[in-house]
Short mmCIF file of C-alpha atoms and ligand atoms in Angstrom, two decimals:
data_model
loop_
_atom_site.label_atom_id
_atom_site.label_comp_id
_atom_site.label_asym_id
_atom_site.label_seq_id
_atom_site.Cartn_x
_atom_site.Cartn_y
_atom_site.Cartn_z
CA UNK A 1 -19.96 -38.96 31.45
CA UNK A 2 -19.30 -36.98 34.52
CA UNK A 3 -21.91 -37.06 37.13
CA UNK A 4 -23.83 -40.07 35.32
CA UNK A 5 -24.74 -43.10 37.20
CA UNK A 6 -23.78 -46.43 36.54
CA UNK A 7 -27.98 -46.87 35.15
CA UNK A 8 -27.23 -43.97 32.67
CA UNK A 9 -24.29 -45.30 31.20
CA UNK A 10 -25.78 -48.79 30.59
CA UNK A 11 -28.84 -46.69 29.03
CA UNK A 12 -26.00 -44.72 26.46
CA UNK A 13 -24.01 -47.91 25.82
CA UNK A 14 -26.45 -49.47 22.84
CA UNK A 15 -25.71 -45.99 20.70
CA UNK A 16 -22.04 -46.28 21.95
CA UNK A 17 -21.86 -49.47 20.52
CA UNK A 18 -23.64 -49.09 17.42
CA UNK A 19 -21.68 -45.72 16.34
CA UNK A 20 -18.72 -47.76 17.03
CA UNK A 21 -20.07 -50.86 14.77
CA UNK A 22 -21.12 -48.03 12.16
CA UNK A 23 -17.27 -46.34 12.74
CA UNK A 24 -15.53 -49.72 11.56
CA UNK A 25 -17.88 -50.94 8.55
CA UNK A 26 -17.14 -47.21 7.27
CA UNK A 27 -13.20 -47.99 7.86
CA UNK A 28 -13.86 -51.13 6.32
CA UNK A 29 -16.18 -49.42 3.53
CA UNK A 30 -13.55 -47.06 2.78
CA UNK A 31 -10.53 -49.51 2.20
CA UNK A 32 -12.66 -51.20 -0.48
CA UNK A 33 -14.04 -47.98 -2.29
CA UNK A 34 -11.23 -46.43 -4.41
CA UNK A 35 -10.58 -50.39 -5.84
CA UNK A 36 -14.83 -50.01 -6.10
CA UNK A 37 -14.59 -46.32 -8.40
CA UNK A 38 -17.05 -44.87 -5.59
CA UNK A 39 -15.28 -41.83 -5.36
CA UNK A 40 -15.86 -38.93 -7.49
CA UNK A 41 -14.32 -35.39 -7.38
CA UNK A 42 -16.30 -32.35 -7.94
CA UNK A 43 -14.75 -29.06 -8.57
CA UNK A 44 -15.06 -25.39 -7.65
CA UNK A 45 -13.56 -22.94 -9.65
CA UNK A 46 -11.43 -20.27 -8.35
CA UNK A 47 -11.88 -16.68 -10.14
CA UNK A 48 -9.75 -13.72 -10.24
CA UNK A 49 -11.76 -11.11 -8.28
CA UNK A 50 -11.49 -8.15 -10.40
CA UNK A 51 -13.20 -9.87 -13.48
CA UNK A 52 -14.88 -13.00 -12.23
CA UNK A 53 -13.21 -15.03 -14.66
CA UNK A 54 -12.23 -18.65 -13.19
CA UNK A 55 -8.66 -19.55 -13.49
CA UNK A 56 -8.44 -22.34 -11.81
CA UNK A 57 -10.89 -25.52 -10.49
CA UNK A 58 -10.02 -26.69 -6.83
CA UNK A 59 -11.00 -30.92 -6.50
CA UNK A 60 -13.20 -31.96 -3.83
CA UNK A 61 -13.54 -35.76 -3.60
CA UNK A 62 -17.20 -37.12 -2.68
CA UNK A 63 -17.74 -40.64 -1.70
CA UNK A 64 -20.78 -42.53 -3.86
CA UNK A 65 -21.81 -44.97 -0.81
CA UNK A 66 -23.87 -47.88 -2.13
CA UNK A 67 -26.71 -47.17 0.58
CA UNK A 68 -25.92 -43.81 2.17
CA UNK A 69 -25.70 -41.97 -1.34
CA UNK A 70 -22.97 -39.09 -1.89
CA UNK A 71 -21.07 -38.10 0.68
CA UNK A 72 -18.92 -34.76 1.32
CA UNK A 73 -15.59 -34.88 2.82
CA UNK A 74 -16.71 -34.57 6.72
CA UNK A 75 -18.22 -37.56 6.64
CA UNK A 76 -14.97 -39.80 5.63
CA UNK A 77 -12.06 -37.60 5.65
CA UNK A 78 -11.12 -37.63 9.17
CA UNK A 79 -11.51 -41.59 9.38
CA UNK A 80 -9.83 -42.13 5.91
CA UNK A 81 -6.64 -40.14 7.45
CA UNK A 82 -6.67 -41.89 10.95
CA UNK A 83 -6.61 -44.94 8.72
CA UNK A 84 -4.28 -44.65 6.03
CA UNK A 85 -7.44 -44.81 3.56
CA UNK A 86 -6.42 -41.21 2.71
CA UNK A 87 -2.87 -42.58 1.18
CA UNK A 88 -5.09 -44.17 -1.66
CA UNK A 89 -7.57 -41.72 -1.64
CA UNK A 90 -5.39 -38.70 -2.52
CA UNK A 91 -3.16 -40.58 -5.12
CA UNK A 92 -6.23 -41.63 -7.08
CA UNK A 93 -7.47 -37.92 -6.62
CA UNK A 94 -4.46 -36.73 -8.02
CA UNK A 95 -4.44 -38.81 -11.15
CA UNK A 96 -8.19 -38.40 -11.81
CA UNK A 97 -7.82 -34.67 -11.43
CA UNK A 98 -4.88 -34.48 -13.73
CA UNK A 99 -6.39 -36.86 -16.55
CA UNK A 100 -9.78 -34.53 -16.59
CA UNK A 101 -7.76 -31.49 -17.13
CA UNK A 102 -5.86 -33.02 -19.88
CA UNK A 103 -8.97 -34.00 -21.09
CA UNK A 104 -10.54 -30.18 -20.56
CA UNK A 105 -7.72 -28.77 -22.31
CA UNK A 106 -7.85 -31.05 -25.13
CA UNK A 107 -11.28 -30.36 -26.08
CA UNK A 108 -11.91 -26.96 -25.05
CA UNK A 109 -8.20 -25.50 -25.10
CA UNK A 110 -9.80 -21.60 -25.18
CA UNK A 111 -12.89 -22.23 -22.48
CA UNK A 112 -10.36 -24.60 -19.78
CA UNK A 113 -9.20 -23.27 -16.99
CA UNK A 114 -5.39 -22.51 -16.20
CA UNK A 115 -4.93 -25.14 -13.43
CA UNK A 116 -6.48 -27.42 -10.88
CA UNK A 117 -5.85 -27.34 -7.29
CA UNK A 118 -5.59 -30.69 -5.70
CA UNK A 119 -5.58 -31.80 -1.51
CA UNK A 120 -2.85 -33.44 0.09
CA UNK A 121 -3.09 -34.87 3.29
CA UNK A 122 -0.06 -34.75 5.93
CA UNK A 123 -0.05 -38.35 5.82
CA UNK A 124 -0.06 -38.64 1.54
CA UNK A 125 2.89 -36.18 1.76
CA UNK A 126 5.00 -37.57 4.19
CA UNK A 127 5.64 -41.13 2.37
CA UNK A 128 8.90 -41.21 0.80
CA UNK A 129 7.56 -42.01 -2.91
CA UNK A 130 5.11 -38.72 -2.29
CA UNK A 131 7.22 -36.95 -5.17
CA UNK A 132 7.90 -39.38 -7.05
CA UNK A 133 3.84 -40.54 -7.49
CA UNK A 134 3.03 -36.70 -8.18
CA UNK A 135 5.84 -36.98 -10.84
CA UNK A 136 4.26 -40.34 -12.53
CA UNK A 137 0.65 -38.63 -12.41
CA UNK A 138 1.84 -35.90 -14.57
CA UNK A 139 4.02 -38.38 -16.76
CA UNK A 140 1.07 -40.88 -16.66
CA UNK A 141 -1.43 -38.31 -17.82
CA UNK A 142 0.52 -35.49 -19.78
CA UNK A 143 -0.33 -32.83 -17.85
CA UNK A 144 1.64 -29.63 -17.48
CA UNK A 145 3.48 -29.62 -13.95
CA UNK A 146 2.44 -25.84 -14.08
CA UNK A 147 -1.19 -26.68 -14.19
CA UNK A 148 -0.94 -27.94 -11.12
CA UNK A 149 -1.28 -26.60 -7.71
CA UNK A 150 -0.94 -28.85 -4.73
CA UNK A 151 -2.87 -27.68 -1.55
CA UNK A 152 -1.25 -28.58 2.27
CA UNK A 153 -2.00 -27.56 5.38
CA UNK A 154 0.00 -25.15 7.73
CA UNK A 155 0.20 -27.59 10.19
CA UNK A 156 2.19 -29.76 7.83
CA UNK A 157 4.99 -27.24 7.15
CA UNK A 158 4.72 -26.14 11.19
CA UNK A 159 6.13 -28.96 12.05
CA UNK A 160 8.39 -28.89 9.38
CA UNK A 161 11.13 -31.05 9.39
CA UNK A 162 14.46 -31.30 6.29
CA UNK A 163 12.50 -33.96 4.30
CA UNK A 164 9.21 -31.67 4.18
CA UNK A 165 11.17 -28.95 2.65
CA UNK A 166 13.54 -30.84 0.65
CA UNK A 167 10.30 -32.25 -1.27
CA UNK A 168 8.49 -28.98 -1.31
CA UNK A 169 11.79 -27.96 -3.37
CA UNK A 170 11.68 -30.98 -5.26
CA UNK A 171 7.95 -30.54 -6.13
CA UNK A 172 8.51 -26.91 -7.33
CA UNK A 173 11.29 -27.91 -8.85
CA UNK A 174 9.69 -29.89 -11.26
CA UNK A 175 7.23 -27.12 -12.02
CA UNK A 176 4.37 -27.77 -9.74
CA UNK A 177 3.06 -25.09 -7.50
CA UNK A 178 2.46 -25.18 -3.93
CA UNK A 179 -0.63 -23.15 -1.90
CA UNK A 180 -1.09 -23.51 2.18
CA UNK A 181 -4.66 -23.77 2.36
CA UNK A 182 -6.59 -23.05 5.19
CA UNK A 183 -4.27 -19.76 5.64
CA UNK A 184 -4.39 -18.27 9.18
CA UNK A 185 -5.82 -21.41 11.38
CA UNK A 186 -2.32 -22.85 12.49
CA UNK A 187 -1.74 -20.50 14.89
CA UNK A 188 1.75 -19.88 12.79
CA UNK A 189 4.28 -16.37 13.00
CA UNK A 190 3.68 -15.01 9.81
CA UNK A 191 7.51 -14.17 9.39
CA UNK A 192 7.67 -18.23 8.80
CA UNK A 193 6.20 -17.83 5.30
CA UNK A 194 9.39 -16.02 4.09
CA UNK A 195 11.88 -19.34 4.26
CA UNK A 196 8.79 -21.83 2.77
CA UNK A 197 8.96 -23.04 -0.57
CA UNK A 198 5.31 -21.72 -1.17
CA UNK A 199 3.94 -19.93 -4.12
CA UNK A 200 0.08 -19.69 -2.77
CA UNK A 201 -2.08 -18.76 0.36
CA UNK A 202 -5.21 -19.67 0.63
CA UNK A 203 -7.16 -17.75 3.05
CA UNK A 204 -9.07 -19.66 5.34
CA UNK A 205 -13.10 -18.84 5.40
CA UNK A 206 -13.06 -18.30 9.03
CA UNK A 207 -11.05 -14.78 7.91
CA UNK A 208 -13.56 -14.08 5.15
CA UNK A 209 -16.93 -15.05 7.04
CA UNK A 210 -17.31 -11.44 9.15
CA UNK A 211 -15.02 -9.05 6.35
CA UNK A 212 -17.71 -6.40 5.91
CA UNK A 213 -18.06 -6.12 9.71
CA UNK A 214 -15.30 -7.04 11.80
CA UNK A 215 -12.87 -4.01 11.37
CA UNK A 216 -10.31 -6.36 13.36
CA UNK A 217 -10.70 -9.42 10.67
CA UNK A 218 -10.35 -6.83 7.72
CA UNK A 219 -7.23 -5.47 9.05
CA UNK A 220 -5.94 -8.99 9.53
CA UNK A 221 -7.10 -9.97 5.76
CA UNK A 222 -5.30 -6.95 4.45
CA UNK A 223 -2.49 -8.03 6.49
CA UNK A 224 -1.51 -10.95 5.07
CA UNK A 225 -2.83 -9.84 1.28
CA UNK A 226 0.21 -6.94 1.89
CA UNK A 227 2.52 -9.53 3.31
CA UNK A 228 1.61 -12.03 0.15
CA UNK A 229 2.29 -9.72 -2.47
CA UNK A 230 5.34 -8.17 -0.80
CA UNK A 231 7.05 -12.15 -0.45
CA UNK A 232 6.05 -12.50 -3.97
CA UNK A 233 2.97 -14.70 -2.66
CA UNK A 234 -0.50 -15.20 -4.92
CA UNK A 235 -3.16 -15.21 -2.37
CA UNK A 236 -6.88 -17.11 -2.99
CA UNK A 237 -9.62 -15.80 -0.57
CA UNK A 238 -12.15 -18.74 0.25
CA UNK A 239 -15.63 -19.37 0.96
CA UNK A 240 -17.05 -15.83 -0.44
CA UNK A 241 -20.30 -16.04 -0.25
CA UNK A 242 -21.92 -12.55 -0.91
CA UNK A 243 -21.37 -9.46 -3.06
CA UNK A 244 -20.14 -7.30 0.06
CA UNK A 245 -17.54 -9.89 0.80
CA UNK A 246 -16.08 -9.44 -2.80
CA UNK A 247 -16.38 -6.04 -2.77
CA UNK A 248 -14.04 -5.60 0.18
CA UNK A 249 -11.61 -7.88 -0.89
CA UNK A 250 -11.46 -6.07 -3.97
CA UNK A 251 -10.58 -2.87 -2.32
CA UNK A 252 -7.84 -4.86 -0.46
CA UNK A 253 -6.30 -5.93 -3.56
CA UNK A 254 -7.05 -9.18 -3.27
CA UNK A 255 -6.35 -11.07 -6.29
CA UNK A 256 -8.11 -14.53 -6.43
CA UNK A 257 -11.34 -16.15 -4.75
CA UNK A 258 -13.47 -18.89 -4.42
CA UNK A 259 -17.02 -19.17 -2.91
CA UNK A 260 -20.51 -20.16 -3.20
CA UNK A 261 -20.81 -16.34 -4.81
CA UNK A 262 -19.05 -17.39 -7.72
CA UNK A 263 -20.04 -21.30 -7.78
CA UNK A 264 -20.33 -24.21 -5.61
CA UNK A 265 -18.21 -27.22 -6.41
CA UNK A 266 -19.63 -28.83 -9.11
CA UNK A 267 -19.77 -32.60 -10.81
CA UNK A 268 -16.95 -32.68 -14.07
CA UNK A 269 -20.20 -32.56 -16.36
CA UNK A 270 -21.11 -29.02 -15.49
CA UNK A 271 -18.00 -27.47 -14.98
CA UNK A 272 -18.37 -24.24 -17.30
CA UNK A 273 -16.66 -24.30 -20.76
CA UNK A 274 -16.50 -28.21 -20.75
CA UNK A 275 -20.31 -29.08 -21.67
CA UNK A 276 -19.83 -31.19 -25.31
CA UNK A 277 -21.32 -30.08 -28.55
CA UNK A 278 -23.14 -33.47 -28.60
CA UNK A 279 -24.50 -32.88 -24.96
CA UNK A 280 -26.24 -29.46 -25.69
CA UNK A 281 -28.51 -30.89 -28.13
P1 C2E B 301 -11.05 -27.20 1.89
O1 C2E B 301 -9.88 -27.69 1.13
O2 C2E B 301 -10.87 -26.00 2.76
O3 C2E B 301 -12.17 -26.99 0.79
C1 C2E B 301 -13.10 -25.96 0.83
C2 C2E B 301 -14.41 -26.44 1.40
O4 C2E B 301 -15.26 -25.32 1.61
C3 C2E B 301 -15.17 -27.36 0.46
O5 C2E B 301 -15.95 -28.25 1.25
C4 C2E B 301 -16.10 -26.40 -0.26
O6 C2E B 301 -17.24 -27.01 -0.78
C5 C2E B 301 -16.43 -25.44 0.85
N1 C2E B 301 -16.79 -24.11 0.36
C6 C2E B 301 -16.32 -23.48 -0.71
N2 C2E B 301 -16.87 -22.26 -0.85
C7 C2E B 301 -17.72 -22.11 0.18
C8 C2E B 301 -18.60 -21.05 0.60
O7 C2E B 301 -18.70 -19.97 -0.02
N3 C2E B 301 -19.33 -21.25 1.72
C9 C2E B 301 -19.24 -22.41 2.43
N4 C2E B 301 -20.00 -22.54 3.53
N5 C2E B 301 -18.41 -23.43 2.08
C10 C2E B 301 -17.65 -23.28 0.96
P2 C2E B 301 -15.90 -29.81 0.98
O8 C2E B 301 -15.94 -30.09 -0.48
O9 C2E B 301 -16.97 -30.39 1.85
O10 C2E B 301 -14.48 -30.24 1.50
C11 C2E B 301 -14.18 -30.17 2.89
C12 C2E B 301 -12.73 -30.46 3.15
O11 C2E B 301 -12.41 -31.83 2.85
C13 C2E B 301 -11.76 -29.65 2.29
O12 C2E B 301 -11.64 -28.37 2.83
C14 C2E B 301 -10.51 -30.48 2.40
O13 C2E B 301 -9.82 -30.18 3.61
C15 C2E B 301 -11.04 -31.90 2.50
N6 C2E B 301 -10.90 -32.54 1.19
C16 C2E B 301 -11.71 -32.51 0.11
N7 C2E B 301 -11.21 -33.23 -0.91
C17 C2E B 301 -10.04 -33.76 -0.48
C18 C2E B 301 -9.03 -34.61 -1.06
O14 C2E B 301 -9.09 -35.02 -2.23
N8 C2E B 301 -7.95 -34.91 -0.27
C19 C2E B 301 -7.82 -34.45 1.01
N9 C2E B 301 -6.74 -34.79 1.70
N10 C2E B 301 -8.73 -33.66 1.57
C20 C2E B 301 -9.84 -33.31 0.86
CA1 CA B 302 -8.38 -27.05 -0.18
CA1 CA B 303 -9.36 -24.40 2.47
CA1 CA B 304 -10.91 -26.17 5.16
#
């Protein structure tokens, strides 16, 4: 570090080296834990504002370590996609997403929600078989291609090149729906948005956090709900967390949300409407 002598680097160099030891048995962990079943996805449903009624479950994939118990995504997502890890990761996220809605629908066709939201990493999207794995997950599992939304970042389609687009098509062509999650943090023009092949916006929490009193982040919120609706856009608000919060994006029109107001995401067992006969006595 700047100004440290050469004593105080020798001092920092044992928790150097053992963060770095730690850093590669997790990259090592992680290449052996989708072949291990260690992952898990939970699920937080998304609602439409007006009625609180969820319409939709977004998956959130949690990592069962042997020793370190569950883990969320910050712990492992940013290694996995530096890896490669998150190639394997997201495909088997896909599929086990898809088969538990299939299953969901079967068995509670009135109580199941409309669709579940699933994460793709840059990385998982650019491969040239990206399509054609999203297309054997919903062969492989019978799912509806409209009961699936597939969440990317901005950054993804900012640096867009033909092939991003051309599969974006592709995807929607098949029937699958597209959101940009984490709306607002790519430092993007919003007059972009009108050429993508997108049919959702998810806006970021960062937007939502100071609603009731930031004047300037409510103005900017019912920006782009205006701009959404007039492009023909569905927008999600994320990461409500209090009554006020809702309340405003109500008067905004703001059709959908998700946030620790409505629920946090949840294991597959206690997602609402999905609870078994047998398992309530
Ligand atoms: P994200 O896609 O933006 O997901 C929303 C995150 O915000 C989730 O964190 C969720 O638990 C949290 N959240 C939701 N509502 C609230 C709220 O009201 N307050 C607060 N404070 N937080 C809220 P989580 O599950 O830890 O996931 C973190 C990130 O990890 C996700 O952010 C997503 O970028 C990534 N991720 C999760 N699952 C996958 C996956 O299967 N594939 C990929 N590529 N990324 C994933
Ligand atoms: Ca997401
Ligand atoms: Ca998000
Ligand atoms: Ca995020």
């Amino acid at each position: 570090a700047k100004g440290a002598g050469k004593g105080d680097w020798k001092r920092y160099r044992p928790d150097l080296q053992t963060a770095m030891i730690e850093r590669s048995a997790l990259r090592q962990a992680l290449h052996e834990a989708v072949e291990r079943e260690q992952f898990v996805l939970h699920y937080q449903p998304i609602v439409d504002m007006p009625t609180g009624a969820v319409v939709g479950l977004e998956a959130l994939v949690r990592w069962q370590h042997p020793e370190r118990g569950l883990l969320g995504p910050y712990h492992f997502i940013e290694l996995a996609e530096e890896s490669g890890a998150i190639v394997g990761i997201g495909g088997w996220a896909l599929r086990e997403a898809l088969h538990r809605f299939v299953r969901w629908q079967r068995d509670h066709p009135a109580a199941a929600p409309a669709y579940v939201s699933v994460n793709v990493s840059a990385r998982q999207f650019r491969r040239p078989d990206f399509v054609g794995q999203v297309r054997a997950a919903l062969d492989g599992t019978g799912a509806a291609p409209g009961a699936l939304l597939l969440e990317i970042t901005e950054s993804l389609v900012l640096h867009d090149t033909e092939q991003v687009l051309a599969d974006l098509r592709a995807l929607r062509a098949l029937g699958v729906r597209i959101a940009i999650d984490d709306f607002g943090t790519g430092y993007s023009s919003l007059s972009y948005l009108r050429h993508l092949p997108v049919d959702v916006l998810k806006i970021d929490k960062s937007f939502i956090d100071d609603i009731v009193t930031s004047d300037r982040q409510a103005a900017l919120v019912t920006a782009i709900v205006t701009l959404a609706r007039d492009l023909g856009l569905t927008v999600v608000a994320e990461g409500i967390e209090d009554a006020g919060q809702r309340a405003t994006l109500n008067g905004m029109g703001c059709p959908y949300g998700q946030g620790y107001l409505f629920s946090k995401p949840v294991p597959p067992e206690a997602v609402p409407g999905t609870i078994t006969a047998a398992e309530l006595t």
